[in-house]
Coordinates of C-alpha atoms in Angstrom, one line a residue:
X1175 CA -46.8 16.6 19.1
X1176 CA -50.4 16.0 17.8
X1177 CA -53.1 18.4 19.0
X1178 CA -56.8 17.3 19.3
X1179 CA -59.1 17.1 16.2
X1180 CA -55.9 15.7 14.0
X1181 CA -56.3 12.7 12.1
X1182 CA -53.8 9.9 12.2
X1183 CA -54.7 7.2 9.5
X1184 CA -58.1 7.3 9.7
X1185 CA -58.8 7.6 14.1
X1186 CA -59.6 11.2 15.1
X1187 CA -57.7 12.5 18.6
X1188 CA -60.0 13.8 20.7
X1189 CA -57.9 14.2 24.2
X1190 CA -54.7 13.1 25.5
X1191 CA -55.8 10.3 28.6
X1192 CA -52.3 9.9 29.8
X1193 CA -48.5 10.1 29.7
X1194 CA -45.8 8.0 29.7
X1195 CA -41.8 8.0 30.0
X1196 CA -41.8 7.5 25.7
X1197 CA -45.3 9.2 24.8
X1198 CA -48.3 10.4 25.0
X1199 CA -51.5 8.2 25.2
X1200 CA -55.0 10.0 23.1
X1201 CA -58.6 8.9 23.3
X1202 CA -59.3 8.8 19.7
X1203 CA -62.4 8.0 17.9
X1204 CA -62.3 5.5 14.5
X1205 CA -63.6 7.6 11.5
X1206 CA -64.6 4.3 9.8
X1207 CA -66.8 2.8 11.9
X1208 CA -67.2 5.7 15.1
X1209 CA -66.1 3.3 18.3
X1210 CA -63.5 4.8 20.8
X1211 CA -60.1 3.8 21.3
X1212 CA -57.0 4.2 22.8
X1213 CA -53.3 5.6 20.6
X1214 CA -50.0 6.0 21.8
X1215 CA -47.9 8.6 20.0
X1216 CA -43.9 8.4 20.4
X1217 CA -42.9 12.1 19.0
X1218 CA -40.0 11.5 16.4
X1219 CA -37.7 14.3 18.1
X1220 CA -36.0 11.7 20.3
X1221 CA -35.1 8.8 18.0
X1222 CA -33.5 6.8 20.2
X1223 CA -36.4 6.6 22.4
X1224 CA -38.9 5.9 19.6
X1225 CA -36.3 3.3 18.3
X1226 CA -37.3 1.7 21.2
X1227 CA -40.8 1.0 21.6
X1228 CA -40.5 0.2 18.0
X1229 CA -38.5 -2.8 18.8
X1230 CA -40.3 -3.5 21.9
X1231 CA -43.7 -3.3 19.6
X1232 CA -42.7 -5.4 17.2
X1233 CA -41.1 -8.2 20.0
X1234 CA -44.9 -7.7 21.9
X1235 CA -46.8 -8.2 18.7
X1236 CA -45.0 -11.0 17.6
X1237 CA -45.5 -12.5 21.0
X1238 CA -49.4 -11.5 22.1
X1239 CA -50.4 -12.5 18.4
X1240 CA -50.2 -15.9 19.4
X1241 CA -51.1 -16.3 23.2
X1242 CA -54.6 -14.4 22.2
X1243 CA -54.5 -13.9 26.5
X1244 CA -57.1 -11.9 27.7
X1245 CA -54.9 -9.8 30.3
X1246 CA -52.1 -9.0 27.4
X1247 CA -53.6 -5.4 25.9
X1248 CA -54.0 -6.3 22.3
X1249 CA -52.2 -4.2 19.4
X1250 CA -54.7 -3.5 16.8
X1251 CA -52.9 -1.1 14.7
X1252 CA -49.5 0.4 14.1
X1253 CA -47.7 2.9 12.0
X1254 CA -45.2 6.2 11.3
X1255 CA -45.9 9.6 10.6
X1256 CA -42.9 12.2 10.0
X1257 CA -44.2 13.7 13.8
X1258 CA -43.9 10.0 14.9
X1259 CA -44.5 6.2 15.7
X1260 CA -48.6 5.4 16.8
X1261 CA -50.3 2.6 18.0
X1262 CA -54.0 1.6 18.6
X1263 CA -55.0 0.0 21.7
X1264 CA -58.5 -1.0 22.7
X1265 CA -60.4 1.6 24.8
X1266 CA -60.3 0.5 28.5
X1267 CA -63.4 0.4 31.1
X1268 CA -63.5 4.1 32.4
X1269 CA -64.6 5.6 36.3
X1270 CA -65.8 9.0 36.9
X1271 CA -68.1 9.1 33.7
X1272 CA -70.3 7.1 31.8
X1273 CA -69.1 7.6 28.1
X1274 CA -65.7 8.7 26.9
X1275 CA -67.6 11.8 25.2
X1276 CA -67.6 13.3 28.6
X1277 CA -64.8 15.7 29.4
X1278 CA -64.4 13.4 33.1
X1279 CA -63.8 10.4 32.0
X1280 CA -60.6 8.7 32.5
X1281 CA -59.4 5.1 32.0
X1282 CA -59.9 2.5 34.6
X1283 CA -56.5 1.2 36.6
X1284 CA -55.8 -0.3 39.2
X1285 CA -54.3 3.0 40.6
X1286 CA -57.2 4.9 40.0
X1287 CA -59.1 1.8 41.8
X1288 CA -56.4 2.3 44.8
X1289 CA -56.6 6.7 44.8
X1290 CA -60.6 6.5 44.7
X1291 CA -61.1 3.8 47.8
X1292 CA -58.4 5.9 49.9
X1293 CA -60.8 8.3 51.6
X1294 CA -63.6 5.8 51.8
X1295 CA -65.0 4.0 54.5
X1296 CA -64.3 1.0 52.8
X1297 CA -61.3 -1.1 51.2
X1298 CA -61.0 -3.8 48.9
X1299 CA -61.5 -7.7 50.3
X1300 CA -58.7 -10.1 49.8
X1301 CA -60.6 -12.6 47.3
X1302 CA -61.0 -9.2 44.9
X1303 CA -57.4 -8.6 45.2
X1304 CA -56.4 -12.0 44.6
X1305 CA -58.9 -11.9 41.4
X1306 CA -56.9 -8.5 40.0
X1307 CA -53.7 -9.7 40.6
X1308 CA -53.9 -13.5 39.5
X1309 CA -54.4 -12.9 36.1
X1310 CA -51.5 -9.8 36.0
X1311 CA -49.4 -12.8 37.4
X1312 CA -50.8 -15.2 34.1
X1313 CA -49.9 -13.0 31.6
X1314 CA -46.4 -12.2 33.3
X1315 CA -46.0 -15.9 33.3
X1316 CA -46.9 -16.0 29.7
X1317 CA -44.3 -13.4 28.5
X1318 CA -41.4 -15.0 30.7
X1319 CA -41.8 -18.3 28.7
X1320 CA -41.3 -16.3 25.8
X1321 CA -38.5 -14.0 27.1
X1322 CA -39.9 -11.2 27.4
X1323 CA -39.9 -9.0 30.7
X1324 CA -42.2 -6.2 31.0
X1325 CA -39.8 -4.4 33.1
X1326 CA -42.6 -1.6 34.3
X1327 CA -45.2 -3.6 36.3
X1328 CA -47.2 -1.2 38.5
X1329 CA -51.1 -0.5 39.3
X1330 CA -51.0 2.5 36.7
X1331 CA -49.6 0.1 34.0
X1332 CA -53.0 -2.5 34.8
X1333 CA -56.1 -1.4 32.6
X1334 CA -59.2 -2.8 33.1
X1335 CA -60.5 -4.1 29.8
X1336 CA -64.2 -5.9 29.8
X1337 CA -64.0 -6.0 34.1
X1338 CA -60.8 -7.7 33.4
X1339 CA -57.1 -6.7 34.4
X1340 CA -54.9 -6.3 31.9
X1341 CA -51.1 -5.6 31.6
X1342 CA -50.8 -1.9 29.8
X1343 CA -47.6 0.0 28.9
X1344 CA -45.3 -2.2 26.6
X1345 CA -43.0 0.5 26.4
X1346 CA -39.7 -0.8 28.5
X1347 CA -40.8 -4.4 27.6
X1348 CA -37.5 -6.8 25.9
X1349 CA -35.6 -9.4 25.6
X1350 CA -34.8 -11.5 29.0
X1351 CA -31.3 -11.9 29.4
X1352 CA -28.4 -12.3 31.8
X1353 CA -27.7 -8.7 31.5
X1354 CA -31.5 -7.2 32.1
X1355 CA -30.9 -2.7 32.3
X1356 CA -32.6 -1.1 35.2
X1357 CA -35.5 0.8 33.8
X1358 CA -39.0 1.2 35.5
X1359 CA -40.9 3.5 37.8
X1360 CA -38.9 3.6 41.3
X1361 CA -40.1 1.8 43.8
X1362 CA -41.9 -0.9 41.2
X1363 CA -38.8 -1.3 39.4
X1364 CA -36.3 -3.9 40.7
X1365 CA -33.6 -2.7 42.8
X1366 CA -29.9 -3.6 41.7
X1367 CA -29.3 -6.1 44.6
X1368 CA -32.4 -8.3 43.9
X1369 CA -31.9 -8.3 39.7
X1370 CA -28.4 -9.2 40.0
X1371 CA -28.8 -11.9 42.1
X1372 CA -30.9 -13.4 39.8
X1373 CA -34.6 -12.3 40.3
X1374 CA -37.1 -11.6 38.0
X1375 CA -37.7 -7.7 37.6
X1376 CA -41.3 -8.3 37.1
X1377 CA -41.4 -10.6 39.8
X1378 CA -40.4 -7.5 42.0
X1379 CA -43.2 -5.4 40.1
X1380 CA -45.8 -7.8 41.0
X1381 CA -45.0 -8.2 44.5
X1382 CA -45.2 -4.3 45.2
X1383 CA -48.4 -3.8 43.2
X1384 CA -49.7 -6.7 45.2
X1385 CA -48.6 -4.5 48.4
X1386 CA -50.0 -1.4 46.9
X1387 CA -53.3 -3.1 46.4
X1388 CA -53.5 -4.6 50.0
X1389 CA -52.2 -1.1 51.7
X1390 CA -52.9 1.7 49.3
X1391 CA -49.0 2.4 50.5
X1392 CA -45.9 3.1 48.0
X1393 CA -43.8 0.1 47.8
X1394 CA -41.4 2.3 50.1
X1395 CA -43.6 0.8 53.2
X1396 CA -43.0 -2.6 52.9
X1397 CA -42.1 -4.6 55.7
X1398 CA -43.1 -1.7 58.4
X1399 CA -45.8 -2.8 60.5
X1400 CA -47.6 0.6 60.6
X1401 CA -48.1 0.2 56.9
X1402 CA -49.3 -3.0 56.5
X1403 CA -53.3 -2.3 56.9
X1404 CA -55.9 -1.0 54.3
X1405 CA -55.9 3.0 54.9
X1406 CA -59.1 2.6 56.8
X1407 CA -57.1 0.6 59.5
X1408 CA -56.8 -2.9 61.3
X1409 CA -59.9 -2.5 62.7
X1410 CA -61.8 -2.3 59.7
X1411 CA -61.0 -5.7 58.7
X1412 CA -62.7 -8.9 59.7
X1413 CA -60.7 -11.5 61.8
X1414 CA -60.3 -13.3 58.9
X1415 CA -59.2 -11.0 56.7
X1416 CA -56.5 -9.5 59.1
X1417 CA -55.4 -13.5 59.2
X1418 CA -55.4 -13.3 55.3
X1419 CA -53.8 -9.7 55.4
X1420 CA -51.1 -11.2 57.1
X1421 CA -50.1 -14.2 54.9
X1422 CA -50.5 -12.2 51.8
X1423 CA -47.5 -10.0 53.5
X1424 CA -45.8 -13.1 53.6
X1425 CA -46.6 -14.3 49.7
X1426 CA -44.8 -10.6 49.3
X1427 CA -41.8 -10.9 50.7
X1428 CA -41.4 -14.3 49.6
X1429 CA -41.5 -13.2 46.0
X1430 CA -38.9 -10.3 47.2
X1431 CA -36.7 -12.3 49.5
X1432 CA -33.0 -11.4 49.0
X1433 CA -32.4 -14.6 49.0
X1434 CA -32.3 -16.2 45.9
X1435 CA -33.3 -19.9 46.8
X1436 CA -36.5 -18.8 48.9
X1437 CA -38.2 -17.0 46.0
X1438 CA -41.0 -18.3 43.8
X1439 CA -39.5 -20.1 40.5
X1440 CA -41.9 -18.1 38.5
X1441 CA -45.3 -16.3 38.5
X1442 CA -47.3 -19.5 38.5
X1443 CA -45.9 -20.9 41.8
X1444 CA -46.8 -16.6 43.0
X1445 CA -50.3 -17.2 41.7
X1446 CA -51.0 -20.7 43.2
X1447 CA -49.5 -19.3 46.9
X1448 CA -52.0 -16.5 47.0
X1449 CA -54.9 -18.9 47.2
X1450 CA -55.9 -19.8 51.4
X1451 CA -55.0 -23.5 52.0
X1452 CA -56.5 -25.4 55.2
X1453 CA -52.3 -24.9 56.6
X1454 CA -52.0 -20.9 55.5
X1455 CA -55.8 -20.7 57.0
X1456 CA -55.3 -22.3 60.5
X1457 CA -51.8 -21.7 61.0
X1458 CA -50.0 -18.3 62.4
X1459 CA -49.9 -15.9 59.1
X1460 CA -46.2 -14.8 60.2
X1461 CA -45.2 -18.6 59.8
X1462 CA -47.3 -19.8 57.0
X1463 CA -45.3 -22.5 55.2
X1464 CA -45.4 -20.7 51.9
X1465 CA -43.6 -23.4 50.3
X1466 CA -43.3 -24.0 46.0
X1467 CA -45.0 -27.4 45.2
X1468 CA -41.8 -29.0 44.4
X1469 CA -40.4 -28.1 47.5
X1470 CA -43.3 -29.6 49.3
X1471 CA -43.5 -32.6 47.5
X1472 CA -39.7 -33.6 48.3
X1473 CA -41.1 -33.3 52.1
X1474 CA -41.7 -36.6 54.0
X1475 CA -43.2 -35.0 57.4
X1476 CA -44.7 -31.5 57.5
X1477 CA -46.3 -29.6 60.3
X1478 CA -49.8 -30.7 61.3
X1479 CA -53.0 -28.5 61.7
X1480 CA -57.0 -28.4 62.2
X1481 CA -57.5 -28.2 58.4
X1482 CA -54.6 -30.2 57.5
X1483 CA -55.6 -32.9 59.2
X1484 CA -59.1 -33.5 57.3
X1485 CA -56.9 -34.2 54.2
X1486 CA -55.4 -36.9 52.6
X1487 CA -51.8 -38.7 53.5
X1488 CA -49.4 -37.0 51.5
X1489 CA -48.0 -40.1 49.8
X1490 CA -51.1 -39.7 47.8
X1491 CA -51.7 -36.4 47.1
X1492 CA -48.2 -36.6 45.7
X1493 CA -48.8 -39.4 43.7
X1494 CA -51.3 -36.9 41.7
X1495 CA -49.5 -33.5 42.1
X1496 CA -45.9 -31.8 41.9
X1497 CA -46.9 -30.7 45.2
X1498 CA -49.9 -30.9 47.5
X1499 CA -50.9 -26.8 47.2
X1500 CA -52.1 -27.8 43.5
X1501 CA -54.4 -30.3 45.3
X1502 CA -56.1 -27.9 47.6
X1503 CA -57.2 -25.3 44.9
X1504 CA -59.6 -28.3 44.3
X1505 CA -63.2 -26.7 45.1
X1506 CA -66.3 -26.2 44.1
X1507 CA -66.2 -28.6 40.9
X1508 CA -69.3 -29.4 38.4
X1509 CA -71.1 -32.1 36.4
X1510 CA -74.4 -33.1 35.3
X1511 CA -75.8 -36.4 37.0
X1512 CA -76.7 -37.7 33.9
X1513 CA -72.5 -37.6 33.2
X1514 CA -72.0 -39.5 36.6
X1515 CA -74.5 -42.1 35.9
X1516 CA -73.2 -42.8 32.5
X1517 CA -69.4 -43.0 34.4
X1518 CA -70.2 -45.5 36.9
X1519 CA -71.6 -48.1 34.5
X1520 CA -68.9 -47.6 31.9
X1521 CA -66.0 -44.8 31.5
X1522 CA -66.2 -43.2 28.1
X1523 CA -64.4 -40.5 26.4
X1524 CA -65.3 -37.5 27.0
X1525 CA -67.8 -36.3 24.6
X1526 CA -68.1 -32.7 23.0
X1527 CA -72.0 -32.2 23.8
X1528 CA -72.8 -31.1 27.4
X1529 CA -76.1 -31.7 29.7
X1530 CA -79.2 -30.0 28.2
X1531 CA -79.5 -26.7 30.8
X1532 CA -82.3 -26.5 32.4
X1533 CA -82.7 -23.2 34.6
X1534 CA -82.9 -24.0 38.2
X1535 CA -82.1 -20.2 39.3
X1536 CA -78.9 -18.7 39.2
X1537 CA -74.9 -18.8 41.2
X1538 CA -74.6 -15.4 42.0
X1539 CA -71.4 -15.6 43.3
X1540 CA -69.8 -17.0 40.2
X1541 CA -68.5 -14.7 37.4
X1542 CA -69.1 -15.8 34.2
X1543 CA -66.2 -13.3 32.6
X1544 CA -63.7 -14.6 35.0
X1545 CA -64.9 -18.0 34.4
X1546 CA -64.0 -18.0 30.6
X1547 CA -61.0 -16.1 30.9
X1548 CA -59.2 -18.2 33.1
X1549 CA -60.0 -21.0 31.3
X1550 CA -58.6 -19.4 27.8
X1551 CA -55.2 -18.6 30.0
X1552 CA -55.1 -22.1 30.7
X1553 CA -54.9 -23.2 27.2
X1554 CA -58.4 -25.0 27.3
X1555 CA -59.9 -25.6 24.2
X1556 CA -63.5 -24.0 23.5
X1557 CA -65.5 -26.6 22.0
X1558 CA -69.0 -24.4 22.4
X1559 CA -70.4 -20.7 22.6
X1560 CA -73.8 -20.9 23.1
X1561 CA -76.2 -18.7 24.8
X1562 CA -77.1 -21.8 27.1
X1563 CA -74.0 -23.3 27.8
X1564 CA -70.0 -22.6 27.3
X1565 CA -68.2 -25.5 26.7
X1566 CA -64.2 -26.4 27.2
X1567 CA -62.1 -29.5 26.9
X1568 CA -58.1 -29.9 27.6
X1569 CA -56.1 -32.7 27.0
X1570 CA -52.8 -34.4 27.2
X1571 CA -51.0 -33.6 24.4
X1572 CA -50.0 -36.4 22.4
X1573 CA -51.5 -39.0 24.6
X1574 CA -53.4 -41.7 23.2
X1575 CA -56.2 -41.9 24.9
X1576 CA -59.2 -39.7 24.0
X1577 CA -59.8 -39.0 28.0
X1578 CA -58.9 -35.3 29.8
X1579 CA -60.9 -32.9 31.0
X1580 CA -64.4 -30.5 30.2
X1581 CA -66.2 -27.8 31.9
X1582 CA -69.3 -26.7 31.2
X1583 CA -70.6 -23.6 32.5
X1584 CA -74.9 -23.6 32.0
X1585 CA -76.2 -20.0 31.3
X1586 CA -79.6 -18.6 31.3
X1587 CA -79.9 -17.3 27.8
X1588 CA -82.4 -14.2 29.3
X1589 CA -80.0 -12.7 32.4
X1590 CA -76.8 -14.1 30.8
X1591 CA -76.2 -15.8 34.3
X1592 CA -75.0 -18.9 35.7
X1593 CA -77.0 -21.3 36.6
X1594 CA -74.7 -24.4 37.1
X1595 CA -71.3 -25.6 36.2
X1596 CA -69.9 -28.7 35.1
X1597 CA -66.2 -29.8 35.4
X1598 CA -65.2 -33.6 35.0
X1599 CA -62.1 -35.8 34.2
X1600 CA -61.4 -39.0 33.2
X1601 CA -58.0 -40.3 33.7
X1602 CA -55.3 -43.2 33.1
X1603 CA -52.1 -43.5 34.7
X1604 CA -50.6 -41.9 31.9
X1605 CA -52.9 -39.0 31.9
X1606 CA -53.2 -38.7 35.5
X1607 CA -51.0 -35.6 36.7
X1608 CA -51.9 -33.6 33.3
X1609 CA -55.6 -34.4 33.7
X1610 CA -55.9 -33.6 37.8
X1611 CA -53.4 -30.4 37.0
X1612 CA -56.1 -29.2 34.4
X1613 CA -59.0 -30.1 36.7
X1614 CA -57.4 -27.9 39.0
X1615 CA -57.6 -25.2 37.1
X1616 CA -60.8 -25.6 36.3
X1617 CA -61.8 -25.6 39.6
X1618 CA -60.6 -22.3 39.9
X1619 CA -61.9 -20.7 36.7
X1620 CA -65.3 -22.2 37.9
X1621 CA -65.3 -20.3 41.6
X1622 CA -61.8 -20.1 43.0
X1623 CA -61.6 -16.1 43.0
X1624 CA -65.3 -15.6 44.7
X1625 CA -65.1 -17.3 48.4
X1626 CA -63.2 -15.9 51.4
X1627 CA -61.1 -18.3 53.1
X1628 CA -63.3 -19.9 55.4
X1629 CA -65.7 -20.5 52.6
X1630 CA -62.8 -22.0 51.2
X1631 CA -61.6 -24.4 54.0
X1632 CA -64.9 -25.3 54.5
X1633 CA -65.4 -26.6 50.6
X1634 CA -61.7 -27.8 51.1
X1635 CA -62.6 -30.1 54.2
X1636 CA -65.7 -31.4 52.3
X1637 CA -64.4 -32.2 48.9
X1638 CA -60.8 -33.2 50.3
X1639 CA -62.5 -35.9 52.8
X1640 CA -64.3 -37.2 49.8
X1641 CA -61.3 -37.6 47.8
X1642 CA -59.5 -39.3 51.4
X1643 CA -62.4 -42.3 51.0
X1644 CA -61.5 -42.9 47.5
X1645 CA -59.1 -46.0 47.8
X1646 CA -58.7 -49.6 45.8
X1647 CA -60.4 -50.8 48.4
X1648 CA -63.0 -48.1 48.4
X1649 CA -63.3 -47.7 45.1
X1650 CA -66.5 -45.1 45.0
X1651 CA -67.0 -42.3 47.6
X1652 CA -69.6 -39.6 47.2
X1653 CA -71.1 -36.4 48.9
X1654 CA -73.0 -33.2 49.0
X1655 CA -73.8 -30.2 51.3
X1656 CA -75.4 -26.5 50.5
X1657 CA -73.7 -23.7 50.3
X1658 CA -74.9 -19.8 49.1
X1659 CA -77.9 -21.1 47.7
X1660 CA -76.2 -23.7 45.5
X1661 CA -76.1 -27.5 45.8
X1662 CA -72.5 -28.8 46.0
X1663 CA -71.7 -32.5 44.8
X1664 CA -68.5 -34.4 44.8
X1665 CA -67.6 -37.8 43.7
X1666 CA -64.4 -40.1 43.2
X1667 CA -64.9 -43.4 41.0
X1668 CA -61.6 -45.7 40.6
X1669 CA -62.6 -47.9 38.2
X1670 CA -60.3 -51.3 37.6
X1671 CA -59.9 -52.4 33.8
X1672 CA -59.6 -55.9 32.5
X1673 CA -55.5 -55.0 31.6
X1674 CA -54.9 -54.3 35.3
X1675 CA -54.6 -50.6 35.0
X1676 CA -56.9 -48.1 36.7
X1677 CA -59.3 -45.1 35.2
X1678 CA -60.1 -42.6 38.1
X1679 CA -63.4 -40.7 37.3
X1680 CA -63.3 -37.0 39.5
X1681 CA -66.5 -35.2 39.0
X1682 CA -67.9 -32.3 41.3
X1683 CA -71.4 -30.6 40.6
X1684 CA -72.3 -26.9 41.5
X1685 CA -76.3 -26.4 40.9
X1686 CA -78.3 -23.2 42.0
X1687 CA -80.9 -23.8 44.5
X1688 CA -84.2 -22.3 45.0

């Protein structure tokens, strides 16, 4: 084992940081170039062990090389040594201290996040737990389409790097397959009668960091009522966040339900269920209809409420979506109204080059970081990185027409804040699902993680009852209202073209007030 002040190919160990089942992880200091990082060493004295990570290393790298996601710790460097294998990690954010140089510091996890707010007067809100968690759930969903399982999901194993999560520990990661090996830390790891009935072992790990985060509790405590609170109590929760408390319980034991055909079919559907609808809002949390998209879709009737009933018939939500829950992530949209102008007198492709920003004050309940990151998990394309304005464009692959969808997010160069974003699409019947799927997401990249739920319902009621007018008949339907300081627009052009067919022009505008 390595002792501090060695040098291992050029990076300088300063302190070990933390232990795993395989290794040791070191603070460790470039000699080149003097910035901190992060190196696992696997001691050589157990080969079998170090033959492991080794393969799981090399599967990860081939893997993570190519997604380029955010909440996937990069590799940056790996070799042997006759003491062992090493790798280098990025440093994460650290707590406790403000450099690495101090003797305090310590990396930044969501279990340190968790220990730290235990004996505080205070715990974490739902919308910051569903902002930790949603991306965790991304990247899983990212390494299950390229059969991988993680196989050790757990708040220690979720680093924050640049205020963002990320999944740590690659250690027990390999190959999905019918036979999958229990491994893991108990109570995270799957238990045999959930695995071989088919479920996803990470799926399991998710759902009881999720619990973790919303009861500071083992995974032990799940289900037991006198657990299922922040450790600061029920009664230090607003009515609306005990309502949210509640359905999140029941996102949980979805995702763990021992029975096969009631669980999520993979870490997308879990991500889309943890965002409030107007039904999981209004409804009673213990029977929110927590239902996948595709099951939804498939229904003719469902159960009516308040907020259901503002929105549109189901026959035509489902003509856009797989499933109306994709529909109501729909908020808080952007576009310039030079765009919208433009669009009503003739739909065009979308073009590369953005409004000209113009401060007008700043959104200070958007994060820019989040903004961008989601985005790049979504597989949009960055078409500019300016200090004004971010641009991002997706479209249908292979499709023939140059339409799709672009977000711009307007910055002011000085504070490095937002001032107003832009999302917009421009659809055909053969682009439509795609196009409203990726407009979707960029609704969410744009402000999805920052509003509490009846923030939410009461953008969802607004922007839904827009969408309601929008018909054949109807063909243009507009609004706008205030919200935080920021001026909220909406509007919904169907526009007929000589050939018969239809282009639907969605824009929504978010602009800081003063």
């Amino acid at each position: 084992m390595p002792t501090p002040g060695t040098s291992i190919d050029g990076y300088r160990l300063i302190r070990l940081i933390g232990r795993g089942g395989f290794g040791a992880v070191w603070l460790c200091r470039s000699e080149a170039v003097g910035d901190f990082r992060a190196l696992k060493f696997i001691p050589a004295n157990d080969a079998d062990h170090l033959e492991k990570e080794f393969h799981a290393l090399c599967q990860y790298r081939a893997v993570v090389g190519q997604l380029r996601s955010p909440s996937l710790i990069p590799i940056e460097h790996v070799n042997f040594t006759e003491a062992g294998l090493f790798y280098v990690m990025p440093l994460a954010d650290g707590f406790n201290a403000p450099s690495p140089d101090d003797p305090g510091w310590l990396p930044l996890t969501l279990a340190a996040l968790i220990e730290g707010y235990r004996g505080t007067s205070d715990w974490f809100s739902s919308a910051q737990i569903r902002s930790w968690i949603t991306p965790i759930l991304q990247a899983l969903q990212l390494l299950s389409e390229a059969s991988l399982v993680h196989r050790d999901v757990k708040p220690d194993n979720i680093l924050f790097l640049n205020g963002i999560p990320c999944l740590a520990d690659i250690g027990l990661l390999g190959a999905d397959s019918f036979a999958i090996t229990r491994r893991g830390t108990p109570g995270y790891s799957a238990p045999s009668w959930f695995t071989e009935a088919g479920g996803h072992p990470d799926m399991y790990g998710a759902a009881t960091t999720l619990y973790s985060l919303l009861t500071g509790n083992p995974p032990d405590k799940i289900g037991r009522a006198a657990f299922r609170w922040p450790p600061q109590g029920e009664a230090s929760l607003t009515t609306d966040e005990r309502t949210e408390w509640l359905r999140l319980h029941c996102v949980i034991r979805r995702a763990i339900d021992d029975r096969p055909a009631e669980r999520f079919i993979d870490f997308t559907t879990f991500a889309r269920l943890l965002i409030p609808t107007p039904d999981t809002i209004d409804s009673s949390p213990e029977a929110s209809p927590l239902i996948e998209p595709e099951t939804h879709a498939s229904s003719s009737t469902s159960d009516s409420t308040s907020g259901a009933s503002q929105a549109p018939s189901p026959n035509k939500i489902h003509s856009y979506l797989p499933g109306i829950l994709l529909v109501v992530l729909l908020i808080k949209f952007a576009v310039s109204n030079e765009f919208q102008s433009r669009a009503k007198q003739q739909p065009t492709p979308l073009q590369p080059t953005p409004l000209q920003p113009k401060n007008q004050g700043n959104i200070a309940w958007i994060s820019l970081p989040h903004s961008v990151q989601h985005l790049r998990i979504e597989n949009f394309k960055q078409t500019a990185d300016l200090p004004e304005y971010k641009s991002f464009e997706k479209h249908k692959p292979g499709s023939q027409e140059p339409f799709g969808t672009r977000v711009t997010l307007c910055i002011d160069p000085v504070t490095g804040a937002v001032w107003s974003c832009v999302a917009a699409r421009i659809s055909t019947a053969e682009t439509e699902d795609f196009d409203l799927y990726s407009f979707t997401h960029a609704s969410v990249a744009i402000c999805g993680l920052f509003v509490t739920p009846p923030q939410w319902k009461e953008i969802l009621d607004f922007l839904i009852g827009i969408m309601k007018q929008t018909t054949p008949e109807h063909p243009s339907s507009s609004g706008e209202m205030v919200f935080q300081g920021s001026l909220l627009k909406t509007e919904c052009i169907a526009v007929r073209k000589p050939d018969g067919n239809t282009q639907m022009i969605h824009t929504f505008e978010v602009l800081a007030i003063e």
